PDB file of C-alpha atoms in Angstrom:
ATOM      1  CA  MET A  20      17.147 -19.451  -2.203  1.00 48.00           C
ATOM      2  CA  THR A  21      16.908 -23.099  -1.166  1.00 49.00           C
ATOM      3  CA  CYS A  22      17.152 -23.516   2.567  1.00 50.00           C
ATOM      4  CA  TRP A  23      17.042 -26.714   4.577  1.00 55.00           C
ATOM      5  CA  ILE A  24      16.209 -27.790   8.071  1.00 52.00           C
ATOM      6  CA  PHE A  25      17.863 -31.102   9.024  1.00 52.00           C
ATOM      7  CA  VAL A  26      16.790 -33.227  12.007  1.00 50.00           C
ATOM      8  CA  SER A  27      18.079 -36.691  12.824  1.00 52.00           C
ATOM      9  CA  TYR A  28      15.826 -39.728  13.278  1.00 47.00           C
ATOM     10  CA  PHE A  29      17.831 -40.647  16.381  1.00 47.00           C
ATOM     11  CA  SER A  30      17.052 -37.418  18.162  1.00 46.00           C
ATOM     12  CA  ILE A  31      13.299 -37.815  17.764  1.00 50.00           C
ATOM     13  CA  TYR A  32      12.682 -41.498  18.340  1.00 48.00           C
ATOM     14  CA  ASN A  33      15.135 -42.299  21.137  1.00 47.00           C
ATOM     15  CA  GLN A  34      14.010 -41.508  24.649  1.00 43.00           C
ATOM     16  CA  THR A  35      17.249 -39.722  25.579  1.00 41.00           C
ATOM     17  CA  PRO A  36      18.641 -37.414  24.584  1.00 45.00           C
ATOM     18  CA  ARG A  37      15.816 -35.418  23.001  1.00 77.00           C
ATOM     19  CA  ARG A  38      18.267 -32.977  21.476  1.00 76.00           C
ATOM     20  CA  VAL A  39      17.565 -31.952  17.885  1.00 78.00           C
ATOM     21  CA  GLU A  40      20.235 -30.497  15.649  1.00 76.00           C
ATOM     22  CA  LEU A  41      19.125 -28.318  12.765  1.00 76.00           C
ATOM     23  CA  ASN A  42      20.823 -26.829   9.750  1.00 77.00           C
ATOM     24  CA  VAL A  43      18.595 -23.938   8.732  1.00 75.00           C
ATOM     25  CA  GLY A  44      19.681 -22.359   5.490  1.00 73.00           C
ATOM     26  CA  GLY A  45      23.319 -23.073   6.306  1.00 73.00           C
ATOM     27  CA  GLU A  46      23.017 -21.862   9.898  1.00 75.00           C
ATOM     28  CA  MET A  47      23.336 -24.461  12.632  1.00 77.00           C
ATOM     29  CA  TYR A  48      20.905 -24.685  15.546  1.00 81.00           C
ATOM     30  CA  THR A  49      20.570 -27.092  18.429  1.00 81.00           C
ATOM     31  CA  THR A  50      17.297 -27.387  20.338  1.00 85.00           C
ATOM     32  CA  THR A  51      15.003 -30.000  21.821  1.00 86.00           C
ATOM     33  CA  LEU A  52      12.013 -31.862  20.505  1.00 87.00           C
ATOM     34  CA  SER A  53       9.866 -30.381  23.267  1.00 91.00           C
ATOM     35  CA  THR A  54      10.798 -26.868  22.142  1.00 91.00           C
ATOM     36  CA  LEU A  55       9.787 -27.586  18.548  1.00 90.00           C
ATOM     37  CA  LYS A  56       6.491 -29.085  19.778  1.00 91.00           C
ATOM     38  CA  LYS A  57       5.764 -26.363  22.323  1.00 94.00           C
ATOM     39  CA  HIS A  58       2.600 -25.280  20.475  1.00 95.00           C
ATOM     40  CA  PRO A  59       0.812 -28.532  19.532  1.00 93.00           C
ATOM     41  CA  GLY A  60      -1.512 -26.885  17.024  1.00 91.00           C
ATOM     42  CA  SER A  61       1.301 -25.371  14.993  1.00 94.00           C
ATOM     43  CA  LYS A  62       2.609 -26.665  11.691  1.00 92.00           C
ATOM     44  CA  LEU A  63       6.100 -26.831  13.187  1.00 90.00           C
ATOM     45  CA  ALA A  64       4.905 -29.152  15.956  1.00 91.00           C
ATOM     46  CA  GLU A  65       3.007 -31.248  13.439  1.00 89.00           C
ATOM     47  CA  MET A  66       6.211 -31.809  11.462  1.00 83.00           C
ATOM     48  CA  PHE A  67       7.694 -33.641  14.456  1.00 82.00           C
ATOM     49  CA  THR A  68       4.591 -35.443  15.725  1.00 84.00           C
ATOM     50  CA  GLY A  69       3.820 -39.108  14.999  1.00 78.00           C
ATOM     51  CA  GLN A  70       5.227 -40.668  11.865  1.00 72.00           C
ATOM     52  CA  PRO A  71       7.845 -38.663   9.961  1.00 60.00           C
ATOM     53  CA  LYS A  72       6.220 -36.191   7.561  1.00 71.00           C
ATOM     54  CA  LEU A  73       9.395 -34.798   6.045  1.00 67.00           C
ATOM     55  CA  ARG A  74      11.843 -36.138   3.514  1.00 69.00           C
ATOM     56  CA  THR A  75      15.291 -37.109   4.728  1.00 65.00           C
ATOM     57  CA  ASP A  76      18.789 -36.709   3.390  1.00 63.00           C
ATOM     58  CA  SER A  77      21.341 -39.481   2.944  1.00 64.00           C
ATOM     59  CA  GLU A  78      22.170 -39.416   6.644  1.00 63.00           C
ATOM     60  CA  GLY A  79      18.545 -39.687   7.732  1.00 62.00           C
ATOM     61  CA  ARG A  80      18.118 -36.067   8.716  1.00 65.00           C
ATOM     62  CA  PHE A  81      14.834 -34.285   8.059  1.00 70.00           C
ATOM     63  CA  PHE A  82      14.766 -31.137   5.966  1.00 76.00           C
ATOM     64  CA  ILE A  83      12.379 -28.276   5.148  1.00 73.00           C
ATOM     65  CA  ASP A  84      12.764 -25.932   2.207  1.00 77.00           C
ATOM     66  CA  ARG A  85      12.356 -22.580   3.992  1.00 84.00           C
ATOM     67  CA  PRO A  86      14.499 -19.468   4.610  1.00 86.00           C
ATOM     68  CA  GLY A  87      16.729 -20.034   7.578  1.00 86.00           C
ATOM     69  CA  THR A  88      17.867 -16.483   8.319  1.00 89.00           C
ATOM     70  CA  TYR A  89      14.998 -15.717  10.684  1.00 92.00           C
ATOM     71  CA  PHE A  90      14.618 -19.113  12.313  1.00 90.00           C
ATOM     72  CA  LYS A  91      16.669 -17.950  15.290  1.00 92.00           C
ATOM     73  CA  TYR A  92      13.845 -15.565  16.211  1.00 95.00           C
ATOM     74  CA  ILE A  93      11.277 -18.356  15.925  1.00 95.00           C
ATOM     75  CA  LEU A  94      13.434 -20.582  18.116  1.00 93.00           C
ATOM     76  CA  GLU A  95      14.028 -17.858  20.693  1.00 94.00           C
ATOM     77  CA  TYR A  96      10.292 -17.318  20.993  1.00 96.00           C
ATOM     78  CA  LEU A  97       9.692 -21.039  21.492  1.00 96.00           C
ATOM     79  CA  ARG A  98      12.366 -21.165  24.167  1.00 94.00           C
ATOM     80  CA  SER A  99      11.580 -18.036  26.168  1.00 94.00           C
ATOM     81  CA  ASN A 100       8.406 -16.420  24.771  1.00 94.00           C
ATOM     82  CA  GLN A 101      10.570 -13.485  23.713  1.00 93.00           C
ATOM     83  CA  VAL A 102       8.874 -11.615  20.871  1.00 93.00           C
ATOM     84  CA  PRO A 103      11.433 -10.402  18.303  1.00 91.00           C
ATOM     85  CA  THR A 104      11.991  -6.691  17.867  1.00 90.00           C
ATOM     86  CA  GLN A 105      14.065  -6.993  14.679  1.00 90.00           C
ATOM     87  CA  CYS A 106      13.157  -8.126  11.154  1.00 92.00           C
ATOM     88  CA  ILE A 107       9.486  -8.053  12.180  1.00 93.00           C
ATOM     89  CA  GLN A 108       8.006  -8.377   8.697  1.00 90.00           C
ATOM     90  CA  ASP A 109      10.178 -11.375   7.790  1.00 93.00           C
ATOM     91  CA  VAL A 110       9.683 -13.131  11.105  1.00 95.00           C
ATOM     92  CA  TYR A 111       5.938 -12.609  10.724  1.00 93.00           C
ATOM     93  CA  LYS A 112       6.021 -14.440   7.376  1.00 93.00           C
ATOM     94  CA  GLU A 113       7.828 -17.375   8.970  1.00 94.00           C
ATOM     95  CA  ALA A 114       5.452 -17.415  11.944  1.00 95.00           C
ATOM     96  CA  LEU A 115       2.573 -17.642   9.471  1.00 94.00           C
ATOM     97  CA  PHE A 116       4.246 -20.525   7.644  1.00 93.00           C
ATOM     98  CA  TYR A 117       4.920 -22.469  10.833  1.00 92.00           C
ATOM     99  CA  ASP A 118       1.436 -21.491  12.074  1.00 95.00           C
ATOM    100  CA  ILE A 119       2.590 -20.486  15.546  1.00 96.00           C
ATOM    101  CA  GLU A 120      -0.607 -18.724  16.552  1.00 95.00           C
ATOM    102  CA  PRO A 121       0.531 -17.021  19.804  1.00 96.00           C
ATOM    103  CA  LEU A 122       3.536 -15.495  18.030  1.00 96.00           C
ATOM    104  CA  ILE A 123       1.405 -14.430  15.075  1.00 94.00           C
ATOM    105  CA  LYS A 124      -1.006 -12.572  17.369  1.00 94.00           C
ATOM    106  CA  GLN A 125       1.768 -10.839  19.292  1.00 94.00           C
ATOM    107  CA  LEU A 126       3.524  -9.757  16.107  1.00 94.00           C
ATOM    108  CA  GLU A 127       0.246  -8.409  14.749  1.00 91.00           C
ATOM    109  CA  ASP A 128       0.120  -6.123  17.791  1.00 92.00           C
ATOM    110  CA  SER A 129       3.518  -4.658  16.944  1.00 92.00           C
ATOM    111  CA  PRO A 130       3.478  -1.175  15.337  1.00 91.00           C
ATOM    112  CA  GLN A 131       5.000  -2.481  12.105  1.00 88.00           C
ATOM    113  CA  ILE A 132       2.469  -5.244  11.463  1.00 91.00           C
ATOM    114  CA  PHE A 133      -0.479  -3.376  12.984  1.00 91.00           C
ATOM    115  CA  GLY A 134       0.214  -0.381  10.774  1.00 86.00           C
ATOM    116  CA  GLU A 135       0.435  -2.543   7.667  1.00 86.00           C
ATOM    117  CA  LEU A 136      -2.531  -4.859   8.322  1.00 85.00           C
ATOM    118  CA  VAL A 137      -4.963  -2.561  10.113  1.00 83.00           C
ATOM    119  CA  ALA A 138      -4.135   0.931   8.875  1.00 88.00           C
ATOM    120  CA  ARG A 139      -2.623   0.779   5.388  1.00 92.00           C
ATOM    121  CA  LYS A 140      -4.187  -2.445   4.103  1.00 90.00           C
ATOM    122  CA  GLN A 141      -7.638  -1.478   5.363  1.00 91.00           C
ATOM    123  CA  PHE A 142      -7.326   1.899   3.648  1.00 94.00           C
ATOM    124  CA  LEU A 143      -6.231   0.345   0.355  1.00 95.00           C
ATOM    125  CA  ALA A 144      -9.122  -2.115   0.536  1.00 94.00           C
ATOM    126  CA  ARG A 145     -11.394   0.928   0.209  1.00 95.00           C
ATOM    127  CA  VAL A 146      -9.683   2.143  -2.962  1.00 96.00           C
ATOM    128  CA  PRO A 147     -11.496   0.428  -5.860  1.00 95.00           C
ATOM    129  CA  ASN A 148      -9.311  -1.888  -7.968  1.00 96.00           C
ATOM    130  CA  TYR A 149      -6.129  -0.784  -6.231  1.00 97.00           C
ATOM    131  CA  SER A 150      -4.129  -3.971  -6.844  1.00 96.00           C
ATOM    132  CA  GLU A 151      -5.361  -4.266 -10.432  1.00 97.00           C
ATOM    133  CA  ASN A 152      -4.338  -0.659 -11.109  1.00 97.00           C
ATOM    134  CA  ILE A 153      -0.844  -1.291  -9.753  1.00 97.00           C
ATOM    135  CA  GLU A 154      -0.457  -4.183 -12.190  1.00 97.00           C
ATOM    136  CA  LEU A 155      -1.855  -2.031 -15.031  1.00 96.00           C
ATOM    137  CA  MET A 156       0.708   0.684 -14.290  1.00 96.00           C
ATOM    138  CA  ILE A 157       3.511  -1.839 -14.505  1.00 96.00           C
ATOM    139  CA  ARG A 158       2.235  -3.303 -17.786  1.00 96.00           C
ATOM    140  CA  ILE A 159       2.013   0.164 -19.371  1.00 95.00           C
ATOM    141  CA  ALA A 160       5.488   1.116 -18.151  1.00 95.00           C
ATOM    142  CA  ARG A 161       7.013  -2.104 -19.481  1.00 95.00           C
ATOM    143  CA  ALA A 162       5.299  -1.678 -22.854  1.00 93.00           C
ATOM    144  CA  GLU A 163       6.840   1.777 -23.209  1.00 90.00           C
ATOM    145  CA  ALA A 164      10.310   0.720 -22.079  1.00 90.00           C
ATOM    146  CA  VAL A 165      11.566  -0.625 -25.426  1.00 86.00           C
ATOM    147  CA  ALA A 166      14.998   0.908 -26.182  1.00 86.00           C
ATOM    148  CA  SER A 167      14.468   3.475 -23.428  1.00 90.00           C
ATOM    149  CA  ARG A 168      16.136   4.155 -20.126  1.00 94.00           C
ATOM    150  CA  ARG A 169      12.919   5.448 -18.602  1.00 94.00           C
ATOM    151  CA  SER A 170       9.215   5.174 -19.182  1.00 95.00           C
ATOM    152  CA  SER A 171       6.323   6.970 -17.565  1.00 93.00           C
ATOM    153  CA  VAL A 172       2.714   6.378 -16.635  1.00 95.00           C
ATOM    154  CA  ILE A 173       0.113   9.070 -16.055  1.00 94.00           C
ATOM    155  CA  VAL A 174      -1.958   8.487 -12.938  1.00 95.00           C
ATOM    156  CA  CYS A 175      -5.183  10.252 -12.001  1.00 94.00           C
ATOM    157  CA  VAL A 176      -5.973  10.231  -8.280  1.00 95.00           C
ATOM    158  CA  VAL A 177      -9.402  11.421  -7.145  1.00 94.00           C
ATOM    159  CA  ARG A 178     -10.531  11.244  -3.545  1.00 94.00           C
ATOM    160  CA  THR A 179     -14.217  12.171  -3.980  1.00 93.00           C
ATOM    161  CA  GLU A 180     -16.984  11.748  -6.537  1.00 93.00           C
ATOM    162  CA  GLU A 181     -16.867  15.525  -7.099  1.00 91.00           C
ATOM    163  CA  ASP A 182     -13.166  15.304  -7.947  1.00 89.00           C
ATOM    164  CA  ALA A 183     -13.889  12.461 -10.357  1.00 89.00           C
ATOM    165  CA  ALA A 184     -16.504  14.566 -12.154  1.00 88.00           C
ATOM    166  CA  ARG A 185     -14.075  17.485 -12.458  1.00 85.00           C
ATOM    167  CA  CYS A 186     -11.484  15.215 -14.052  1.00 85.00           C
ATOM    168  CA  GLN A 187     -13.772  13.650 -16.628  1.00 85.00           C
ATOM    169  CA  ASP A 188     -13.106  16.175 -19.414  1.00 81.00           C
ATOM    170  CA  ALA A 189      -9.372  15.947 -18.850  1.00 83.00           C
ATOM    171  CA  LEU A 190      -9.516  12.148 -18.969  1.00 84.00           C
ATOM    172  CA  SER A 191     -11.442  12.312 -22.229  1.00 83.00           C
ATOM    173  CA  SER A 192      -8.875  14.711 -23.665  1.00 80.00           C
ATOM    174  CA  LEU A 193      -5.990  12.423 -22.723  1.00 82.00           C
ATOM    175  CA  ASP A 194      -7.842   9.473 -24.202  1.00 79.00           C
ATOM    176  CA  MET A 195      -8.279  11.330 -27.502  1.00 80.00           C
ATOM    177  CA  ASP A 196      -4.536  11.950 -27.497  1.00 77.00           C
ATOM    178  CA  LYS A 197      -4.066   8.179 -27.056  1.00 81.00           C
ATOM    179  CA  LYS A 198      -2.403   8.619 -23.697  1.00 84.00           C
ATOM    180  CA  SER A 199      -2.962   5.834 -21.205  1.00 87.00           C
ATOM    181  CA  VAL A 200      -4.105   6.974 -17.772  1.00 92.00           C
ATOM    182  CA  VAL A 201      -4.517   4.801 -14.682  1.00 96.00           C
ATOM    183  CA  LYS A 202      -7.257   6.165 -12.421  1.00 95.00           C
ATOM    184  CA  PHE A 203      -7.315   5.581  -8.657  1.00 97.00           C
ATOM    185  CA  GLY A 204     -10.341   6.421  -6.527  1.00 94.00           C
ATOM    186  CA  PRO A 205     -12.579   7.796  -5.307  1.00 95.00           C
ATOM    187  CA  TRP A 206     -12.496   6.316  -1.788  1.00 96.00           C
ATOM    188  CA  LYS A 207     -14.209   6.806   1.545  1.00 92.00           C
ATOM    189  CA  ALA A 208     -11.431   6.974   4.111  1.00 91.00           C
ATOM    190  CA  ALA A 209      -9.363   9.611   5.893  1.00 92.00           C
ATOM    191  CA  PRO A 210      -6.017   9.300   4.029  1.00 94.00           C
ATOM    192  CA  SER A 211      -5.259  11.991   1.467  1.00 94.00           C
ATOM    193  CA  ILE A 212      -4.198  11.912  -2.164  1.00 94.00           C
ATOM    194  CA  SER A 213      -0.605  12.302  -0.971  1.00 94.00           C
ATOM    195  CA  ASP A 214      -1.018   9.225   1.232  1.00 95.00           C
ATOM    196  CA  LEU A 215      -2.269   7.158  -1.698  1.00 96.00           C
ATOM    197  CA  LEU A 216       0.607   8.325  -3.900  1.00 96.00           C
ATOM    198  CA  ASP A 217       3.040   7.141  -1.229  1.00 95.00           C
ATOM    199  CA  CYS A 218       1.260   3.773  -1.107  1.00 95.00           C
ATOM    200  CA  ILE A 219       1.479   3.395  -4.888  1.00 97.00           C
ATOM    201  CA  GLN A 220       5.203   4.127  -4.854  1.00 96.00           C
ATOM    202  CA  MET A 221       5.763   1.767  -1.918  1.00 93.00           C
ATOM    203  CA  ASP A 222       3.903  -1.142  -3.526  1.00 95.00           C
ATOM    204  CA  VAL A 223       5.485  -0.739  -6.962  1.00 96.00           C
ATOM    205  CA  GLU A 224       8.962  -0.529  -5.410  1.00 95.00           C
ATOM    206  CA  ALA A 225       8.166  -3.652  -3.383  1.00 91.00           C
ATOM    207  CA  LYS A 226       7.917  -5.483  -6.710  1.00 94.00           C
ATOM    208  CA  GLY A 227      11.491  -4.476  -7.538  1.00 94.00           C
ATOM    209  CA  TYR A 228      10.926  -1.393  -9.708  1.00 96.00           C
ATOM    210  CA  LYS A 229      12.724   1.915  -9.327  1.00 96.00           C
ATOM    211  CA  ILE A 230      10.160   4.715  -9.564  1.00 95.00           C
ATOM    212  CA  ALA A 231       9.475   8.322  -8.643  1.00 96.00           C
ATOM    213  CA  PHE A 232       6.515  10.571  -9.255  1.00 95.00           C
ATOM    214  CA  GLN A 233       5.871  14.227  -9.959  1.00 93.00           C
ATOM    215  CA  PRO A 234       2.843  16.370 -10.829  1.00 91.00           C
ATOM    216  CA  HIS A 235       1.696  16.064 -14.425  1.00 87.00           C
ATOM    217  CA  VAL A 236       1.192  19.434 -16.079  1.00 77.00           C
ATOM    218  CA  ALA A 237      -1.163  19.161 -19.047  1.00 66.00           C
ATOM    219  CA  GLU A 238      -1.227  21.517 -22.000  1.00 60.00           C
ATOM    220  CA  LYS A 239      -4.937  21.330 -22.774  1.00 56.00           C
ATOM    221  CA  GLY A 240      -8.270  19.884 -21.733  1.00 50.00           C
ATOM    222  CA  PHE A 241      -7.959  20.963 -18.091  1.00 52.00           C
ATOM    223  CA  ARG A 242     -10.231  23.539 -16.450  1.00 53.00           C
ATOM    224  CA  PHE A 243      -8.245  23.360 -13.217  1.00 51.00           C
ATOM    225  CA  LYS A 244      -4.717  22.818 -12.001  1.00 57.00           C
ATOM    226  CA  SER A 245      -3.833  19.427 -13.418  1.00 54.00           C
ATOM    227  CA  HIS A 246      -1.321  18.755 -10.668  1.00 60.00           C
ATOM    228  CA  ASP A 247      -4.179  18.557  -8.148  1.00 79.00           C
ATOM    229  CA  PHE A 248      -5.166  15.142  -9.522  1.00 90.00           C
ATOM    230  CA  PHE A 249      -2.739  14.052 -12.259  1.00 92.00           C
ATOM    231  CA  TYR A 250       0.737  12.683 -11.646  1.00 94.00           C
ATOM    232  CA  ARG A 251       3.455  11.135 -13.769  1.00 94.00           C
ATOM    233  CA  PHE A 252       5.177   8.049 -12.386  1.00 97.00           C
ATOM    234  CA  LEU A 253       8.672   7.598 -13.818  1.00 96.00           C
ATOM    235  CA  PHE A 254      10.129   4.082 -14.105  1.00 97.00           C
ATOM    236  CA  THR A 255      13.924   3.919 -14.453  1.00 96.00           C
ATOM    237  CA  TRP A 256      15.167   0.701 -16.083  1.00 96.00           C
ATOM    238  CA  TRP A 257      18.912   1.184 -16.125  1.00 92.00           C
TER     239      TRP A 257
END
């Protein structure tokens, strides 16, 4: 979605008034130059410092191609130091873009951002090749989706080296049957296999896919309960 921020030359370069009118993604805002420049080190302040750094429209108004939906929260923070309690993830993205460091730090202390950056992301960083395996799952599912409503991907999740050794024969058996398996783990962190499965589903769904998972029950090659480590992720296409 193309979103614009418009600011007039007159508002910035005349001594009075210092009012700045903005059209942010179709939503109108009125503020002051001092509000926009409240944090001198920010990208937002830099946009309105010195010579114009933004393109202008036919009426001489500046514009920025950014989402405007959450700009009201950015503006409210600049006006009153009020940290938003709604749309935290989206406001955080905009705070990063505008490089408003005090707001970034306060949002990172919120449960939503703290949980994502410190807890979940740090856990996933300890799972070898996690991001690459997510992409591999998607490629396999798409390859099997031709003329089908659903496709599935077998996933092996092992938390410890001992679990990985126990699964080796089963993995070899599935390979002989020409069945693709995406293996996650092992990892050295507290979260369980169930926690990782939830993360996989969350991150694949974040890419726009509709998925669910269930234990994979194998017919052969398993000396243990296959559903302890093997799962089938189902992609629904239509």
